[in-house]
Short mmCIF file of C-alpha atoms in Angstrom, two decimals:
data_model
loop_
_atom_site.label_atom_id
_atom_site.label_comp_id
_atom_site.label_asym_id
_atom_site.label_seq_id
_atom_site.Cartn_x
_atom_site.Cartn_y
_atom_site.Cartn_z
CA UNK A 1 -16.92 -1.88 -17.44
CA UNK A 2 -16.26 1.75 -18.74
CA UNK A 3 -13.45 4.71 -18.36
CA UNK A 4 -16.58 6.94 -16.75
CA UNK A 5 -17.99 4.35 -13.76
CA UNK A 6 -14.34 3.65 -12.83
CA UNK A 7 -13.73 7.11 -12.36
CA UNK A 8 -16.78 7.13 -9.43
CA UNK A 9 -16.13 7.93 -6.16
CA UNK A 10 -12.92 8.35 -4.48
CA UNK A 11 -11.47 11.66 -7.01
CA UNK A 12 -9.99 14.14 -4.14
CA UNK A 13 -6.15 15.21 -4.09
CA UNK A 14 -4.51 14.75 -1.03
CA UNK A 15 -1.74 16.45 -0.09
CA UNK A 16 1.00 14.08 -0.13
CA UNK A 17 4.44 14.26 -2.73
CA UNK A 18 3.84 11.75 -6.14
CA UNK A 19 8.12 10.75 -6.16
CA UNK A 20 10.93 10.79 -4.51
CA UNK A 21 12.56 10.85 -0.65
CA UNK A 22 10.44 13.24 2.13
CA UNK A 23 12.01 14.76 5.63
CA UNK A 24 8.13 14.13 7.12
CA UNK A 25 8.06 11.74 10.60
CA UNK A 26 5.91 9.61 11.07
CA UNK A 27 2.79 10.50 12.54
CA UNK A 28 1.07 10.22 15.53
CA UNK A 29 -2.28 9.80 17.09
CA UNK A 30 -3.31 12.89 19.03
CA UNK A 31 -0.94 14.89 16.85
CA UNK A 32 -1.30 14.45 13.68
CA UNK A 33 -4.06 17.59 12.07
CA UNK A 34 -7.04 16.94 10.00
CA UNK A 35 -6.76 18.93 6.07
CA UNK A 36 -9.29 21.92 6.03
CA UNK A 37 -10.65 19.13 3.23
CA UNK A 38 -11.91 15.37 4.02
CA UNK A 39 -10.59 12.66 1.98
CA UNK A 40 -12.15 10.07 1.29
CA UNK A 41 -13.94 7.22 4.34
CA UNK A 42 -13.41 3.65 4.25
CA UNK A 43 -17.29 3.96 5.94
CA UNK A 44 -20.37 6.13 7.77
CA UNK A 45 -22.26 8.72 7.82
CA UNK A 46 -19.89 11.19 6.91
CA UNK A 47 -18.79 10.58 3.24
CA UNK A 48 -21.36 11.08 0.53
CA UNK A 49 -21.73 8.99 -2.30
CA UNK A 50 -21.98 10.06 -5.70
CA UNK A 51 -25.63 8.88 -7.36
CA UNK A 52 -24.75 5.92 -10.25
CA UNK A 53 -26.30 5.50 -12.86
CA UNK A 54 -29.68 3.64 -13.50
CA UNK A 55 -27.93 2.24 -16.86
CA UNK A 56 -24.79 1.14 -16.46
CA UNK A 57 -24.40 -1.91 -13.47
CA UNK A 58 -22.05 -1.39 -10.91
CA UNK A 59 -19.33 -3.49 -10.01
CA UNK A 60 -18.56 -3.78 -6.81
CA UNK A 61 -14.53 -2.79 -6.03
CA UNK A 62 -13.20 -1.24 -3.41
CA UNK A 63 -13.95 -0.68 -0.23
CA UNK A 64 -17.16 -1.59 -0.71
CA UNK A 65 -16.64 -5.49 -1.67
CA UNK A 66 -15.56 -5.45 2.42
CA UNK A 67 -19.17 -3.97 3.94
CA UNK A 68 -18.38 -0.35 3.05
CA UNK A 69 -20.88 2.57 2.51
CA UNK A 70 -20.83 2.37 -1.26
CA UNK A 71 -20.23 5.23 -3.22
CA UNK A 72 -16.40 6.22 -0.33
CA UNK A 73 -14.46 4.06 -2.92
CA UNK A 74 -14.62 2.48 -5.61
CA UNK A 75 -12.58 1.89 -8.70
CA UNK A 76 -9.66 3.77 -9.39
CA UNK A 77 -9.40 6.26 -12.10
CA UNK A 78 -7.20 9.58 -12.94
CA UNK A 79 -7.42 12.18 -10.64
CA UNK A 80 -10.31 15.34 -11.25
CA UNK A 81 -10.08 18.27 -8.98
CA UNK A 82 -10.59 18.04 -5.01
CA UNK A 83 -14.02 19.87 -5.75
CA UNK A 84 -15.20 16.56 -7.73
CA UNK A 85 -14.53 13.80 -4.27
CA UNK A 86 -17.04 11.86 -2.49
CA UNK A 87 -16.53 12.80 0.62
CA UNK A 88 -17.90 15.78 2.03
CA UNK A 89 -15.94 18.99 4.10
CA UNK A 90 -16.40 18.54 7.53
CA UNK A 91 -16.16 21.49 10.58
CA UNK A 92 -13.44 21.16 13.23
CA UNK A 93 -16.21 20.31 15.33
CA UNK A 94 -16.82 16.65 13.64
CA UNK A 95 -13.50 16.40 13.55
CA UNK A 96 -13.18 16.44 16.92
CA UNK A 97 -15.83 13.76 18.43
CA UNK A 98 -13.53 11.05 16.12
CA UNK A 99 -11.50 8.48 17.29
CA UNK A 100 -8.07 8.83 15.27
CA UNK A 101 -6.70 5.47 13.82
CA UNK A 102 -3.21 5.48 12.18
CA UNK A 103 -2.29 2.67 10.14
CA UNK A 104 1.38 2.42 8.97
CA UNK A 105 1.87 -0.11 5.75
CA UNK A 106 5.43 -0.91 6.48
CA UNK A 107 7.59 -2.38 3.80
CA UNK A 108 10.86 -4.72 4.28
CA UNK A 109 14.09 -4.27 4.52
CA UNK A 110 16.64 -5.28 1.80
CA UNK A 111 17.18 -9.66 1.03
CA UNK A 112 19.66 -11.66 0.45
CA UNK A 113 19.75 -12.04 -3.35
CA UNK A 114 22.99 -13.21 -4.36
CA UNK A 115 21.70 -13.97 -7.61
CA UNK A 116 19.63 -10.88 -8.39
CA UNK A 117 16.38 -13.45 -9.25
CA UNK A 118 13.13 -11.85 -8.72
CA UNK A 119 11.76 -13.56 -6.35
CA UNK A 120 8.30 -12.92 -5.40
CA UNK A 121 6.54 -15.35 -3.37
CA UNK A 122 9.40 -18.49 -3.13
CA UNK A 123 10.47 -18.76 0.81
CA UNK A 124 13.45 -18.74 1.63
CA UNK A 125 13.94 -15.21 1.50
CA UNK A 126 15.63 -13.79 4.51
CA UNK A 127 17.17 -11.08 5.43
CA UNK A 128 20.51 -9.57 3.93
CA UNK A 129 22.83 -7.38 7.05
CA UNK A 130 21.42 -4.08 5.80
CA UNK A 131 18.38 -6.11 6.29
CA UNK A 132 18.60 -6.65 9.36
CA UNK A 133 19.54 -2.98 10.42
CA UNK A 134 16.71 -1.79 8.13
CA UNK A 135 14.33 -3.55 10.33
CA UNK A 136 16.10 -2.24 13.56
CA UNK A 137 16.08 1.22 12.85
CA UNK A 138 11.90 0.93 12.20
CA UNK A 139 11.78 -0.45 14.90
CA UNK A 140 13.51 2.37 17.36
CA UNK A 141 11.27 4.62 15.73
CA UNK A 142 7.50 3.17 15.98
CA UNK A 143 8.77 1.25 19.18
CA UNK A 144 9.09 5.00 21.29
CA UNK A 145 6.38 7.04 21.46
CA UNK A 146 3.83 5.40 19.08
CA UNK A 147 0.90 4.18 20.12
CA UNK A 148 1.30 0.50 18.94
CA UNK A 149 -1.03 -2.42 19.65
CA UNK A 150 -1.13 -4.63 17.06
CA UNK A 151 1.83 -6.93 14.57
CA UNK A 152 0.80 -7.85 11.77
CA UNK A 153 3.26 -9.73 9.18
CA UNK A 154 3.06 -10.82 5.60
CA UNK A 155 3.71 -14.86 5.75
CA UNK A 156 7.01 -14.35 3.85
CA UNK A 157 10.28 -14.93 6.14
CA UNK A 158 11.22 -11.27 5.34
CA UNK A 159 8.69 -9.23 5.86
CA UNK A 160 8.29 -11.36 9.16
CA UNK A 161 12.07 -11.10 10.09
CA UNK A 162 11.47 -7.28 9.51
CA UNK A 163 8.47 -7.14 12.74
CA UNK A 164 10.67 -9.05 14.81
CA UNK A 165 12.58 -6.27 16.15
CA UNK A 166 9.66 -4.10 16.45
CA UNK A 167 6.98 -6.57 18.62
CA UNK A 168 10.29 -7.63 20.59
CA UNK A 169 10.50 -3.78 21.83
CA UNK A 170 7.11 -3.67 22.14
CA UNK A 171 5.99 -6.88 24.33
CA UNK A 172 3.73 -7.71 21.06
CA UNK A 173 3.24 -10.76 18.91
CA UNK A 174 3.60 -10.67 15.31
CA UNK A 175 0.34 -11.89 13.60
CA UNK A 176 0.47 -13.32 9.85
CA UNK A 177 -2.18 -11.64 7.40
CA UNK A 178 -1.51 -13.73 3.84
CA UNK A 179 -4.02 -10.43 2.96
CA UNK A 180 -0.97 -8.39 2.57
CA UNK A 181 1.79 -10.62 0.95
CA UNK A 182 2.99 -9.88 -2.54
CA UNK A 183 1.69 -10.46 -5.19
CA UNK A 184 2.28 -12.56 -7.16
CA UNK A 185 4.03 -12.90 -10.37
CA UNK A 186 5.09 -15.65 -13.76
CA UNK A 187 8.14 -14.41 -13.40
CA UNK A 188 9.46 -15.94 -9.86
CA UNK A 189 12.59 -17.85 -10.07
CA UNK A 190 14.16 -15.36 -12.99
CA UNK A 191 16.37 -12.38 -13.06
CA UNK A 192 14.30 -10.20 -15.79
CA UNK A 193 16.15 -7.82 -16.99
CA UNK A 194 19.64 -7.00 -18.80
CA UNK A 195 21.92 -9.90 -20.01
CA UNK A 196 19.62 -13.33 -19.77
CA UNK A 197 16.83 -12.14 -17.29
CA UNK A 198 13.59 -13.09 -18.99
CA UNK A 199 12.35 -9.61 -20.98
CA UNK A 200 14.85 -11.37 -23.49
CA UNK A 201 13.13 -14.71 -23.52
CA UNK A 202 10.64 -14.72 -26.56
CA UNK A 203 8.59 -17.34 -24.10
CA UNK A 204 7.80 -14.90 -22.18
CA UNK A 205 6.98 -12.06 -24.31
CA UNK A 206 3.30 -12.92 -25.07
CA UNK A 207 2.41 -12.76 -20.87
CA UNK A 208 3.61 -9.35 -21.18
CA UNK A 209 0.49 -7.77 -23.81
CA UNK A 210 -1.46 -6.42 -21.09
CA UNK A 211 1.26 -3.71 -19.08
CA UNK A 212 -2.09 -2.57 -17.36
CA UNK A 213 -3.30 -5.45 -15.85
CA UNK A 214 -0.40 -6.26 -15.48
CA UNK A 215 -1.10 -9.49 -18.42
CA UNK A 216 2.26 -11.62 -16.29
CA UNK A 217 1.36 -10.91 -12.60
CA UNK A 218 -1.83 -11.23 -10.28
CA UNK A 219 -4.65 -7.42 -11.46
CA UNK A 220 -3.24 -3.90 -9.77
CA UNK A 221 -7.62 -4.02 -8.42
CA UNK A 222 -6.52 -7.20 -6.84
CA UNK A 223 -3.73 -6.65 -4.78
CA UNK A 224 -5.74 -3.07 -4.09
CA UNK A 225 -8.82 -5.47 -2.84
CA UNK A 226 -7.15 -7.59 -0.92
CA UNK A 227 -5.10 -4.59 1.41
CA UNK A 228 -7.45 -2.51 1.68
CA UNK A 229 -9.43 -6.09 3.17
CA UNK A 230 -6.51 -5.80 5.47
CA UNK A 231 -6.70 -1.92 6.54
CA UNK A 232 -10.13 -1.70 7.01
CA UNK A 233 -10.25 -4.49 10.16
CA UNK A 234 -7.09 -3.41 11.71
CA UNK A 235 -8.65 0.20 11.85
CA UNK A 236 -11.95 -1.54 12.99
CA UNK A 237 -9.42 -3.88 16.20
CA UNK A 238 -6.90 -1.18 17.22
CA UNK A 239 -9.28 2.12 16.30
CA UNK A 240 -8.07 4.70 18.82
CA UNK A 241 -4.32 3.51 18.60
CA UNK A 242 -2.27 2.73 15.70
CA UNK A 243 -1.04 -0.30 13.80
CA UNK A 244 1.97 -1.77 12.07
CA UNK A 245 1.22 -4.07 9.32
CA UNK A 246 4.55 -5.39 7.39
CA UNK A 247 4.40 -5.73 3.72
CA UNK A 248 5.64 -5.51 0.16
CA UNK A 249 6.96 -2.78 -2.09
CA UNK A 250 3.93 -3.16 -4.92
CA UNK A 251 1.08 -4.04 -2.53
CA UNK A 252 2.28 -1.15 -0.50
CA UNK A 253 1.94 1.98 -3.07
CA UNK A 254 -0.34 -0.29 -5.09
CA UNK A 255 -2.49 0.66 -1.58
CA UNK A 256 -1.54 3.78 -1.05
CA UNK A 257 -2.70 5.26 -5.17
CA UNK A 258 -5.82 3.01 -4.85
CA UNK A 259 -6.49 5.52 -2.07
CA UNK A 260 -5.45 8.57 -4.32
CA UNK A 261 -8.02 8.02 -7.05
CA UNK A 262 -4.32 7.47 -9.35
CA UNK A 263 -4.65 4.76 -11.26
CA UNK A 264 -2.91 1.23 -10.70
CA UNK A 265 -1.09 0.71 -14.33
CA UNK A 266 2.57 2.71 -13.26
CA UNK A 267 6.00 2.91 -14.05
CA UNK A 268 7.85 0.74 -11.53
CA UNK A 269 10.74 2.90 -10.71
CA UNK A 270 8.70 6.30 -9.28
CA UNK A 271 7.77 4.29 -6.43
CA UNK A 272 8.12 6.34 -3.54
CA UNK A 273 8.21 2.82 -1.54
CA UNK A 274 11.86 2.18 -0.43
CA UNK A 275 13.14 -0.32 1.81
CA UNK A 276 12.05 -0.65 5.69
CA UNK A 277 9.70 2.99 4.83
CA UNK A 278 6.28 4.06 6.24
CA UNK A 279 3.64 4.89 4.52
CA UNK A 280 0.91 5.92 7.11
CA UNK A 281 -3.37 5.82 6.37
CA UNK A 282 -4.31 8.28 9.19
CA UNK A 283 -8.90 7.74 10.55
CA UNK A 284 -10.60 9.85 11.80
CA UNK A 285 -13.16 7.12 12.77
CA UNK A 286 -13.64 6.09 9.64
CA UNK A 287 -12.44 8.60 7.20
CA UNK A 288 -8.78 8.53 5.79
CA UNK A 289 -7.80 12.38 6.65
CA UNK A 290 -4.00 12.05 5.50
CA UNK A 291 -1.57 9.57 3.93
CA UNK A 292 2.66 10.12 5.65
CA UNK A 293 5.33 8.75 3.66
CA UNK A 294 8.12 7.92 5.77
CA UNK A 295 12.04 6.29 5.63
CA UNK A 296 13.50 6.12 8.77
CA UNK A 297 16.08 4.08 7.63
CA UNK A 298 16.63 6.25 4.73
CA UNK A 299 16.39 6.21 0.72
CA UNK A 300 17.49 2.62 -0.37
CA UNK A 301 16.94 0.04 -3.24
CA UNK A 302 17.97 -3.22 -2.98
CA UNK A 303 21.81 -3.71 -3.79
CA UNK A 304 20.72 -6.49 -5.27
CA UNK A 305 17.76 -6.78 -8.23
CA UNK A 306 14.71 -8.71 -7.50
CA UNK A 307 12.87 -7.42 -4.85
#
């Protein structure tokens, strides 16, 4: 697929910061104003798809793979001006008839990892004492004033432990969804950087050949597809309310970059996704209106590397 083909579809810029902390409050359903122009849609008549050139076959990517209207979410690329967005502007009267739903993507709290290994999908990695405190903070923040009807977590222990205090506060069960699990990574169980790290071991160098995919783990586009599928399912089941998906840094941040129309490969040090942070996707109907990033537990990184 050519670069021009990948560039079709989702292209609009959203008015959200790309790096650094923010003090934005976590949005409440019904109290979040819509921007002047509509960001991308997950499907429906509101979105206007660009025509596809007949000479080039279109591969199913993005929300199209999950049954959304073709062209409303496509493979990510570099964003261009808002005038090139695939979503047509709509007036305020049209917005007033739509149901607002918010899907909160929560990153788990800090993990007990004294050896500093990259734990990925390995079992047995629980929250640290700080991580449990962060989970309690998220529960206090989301547990009051929010219309949350669904809590779903990754199958991994750290995500389930992060979801537990909120579920207890709201009297809701914690669903498990493998589609929001941590990304697969061939460095699992190893220290990656620093003295004795895997990056200095020649046997690992062949898998570093393509950082854009990346060659050492699950492809970014595959991560985006499964996460968007989970968001789409949650949007349907929690329509008109709020829902929480407790996942991991790379899946959450990849989802955000995908929805903002940015390229998926990036410098991990630039990710705006602190421990126990909340990335809120605000929808009207099936149209994504805004992305709001919040840090109820403050900006923080693991005290031990490997998260």
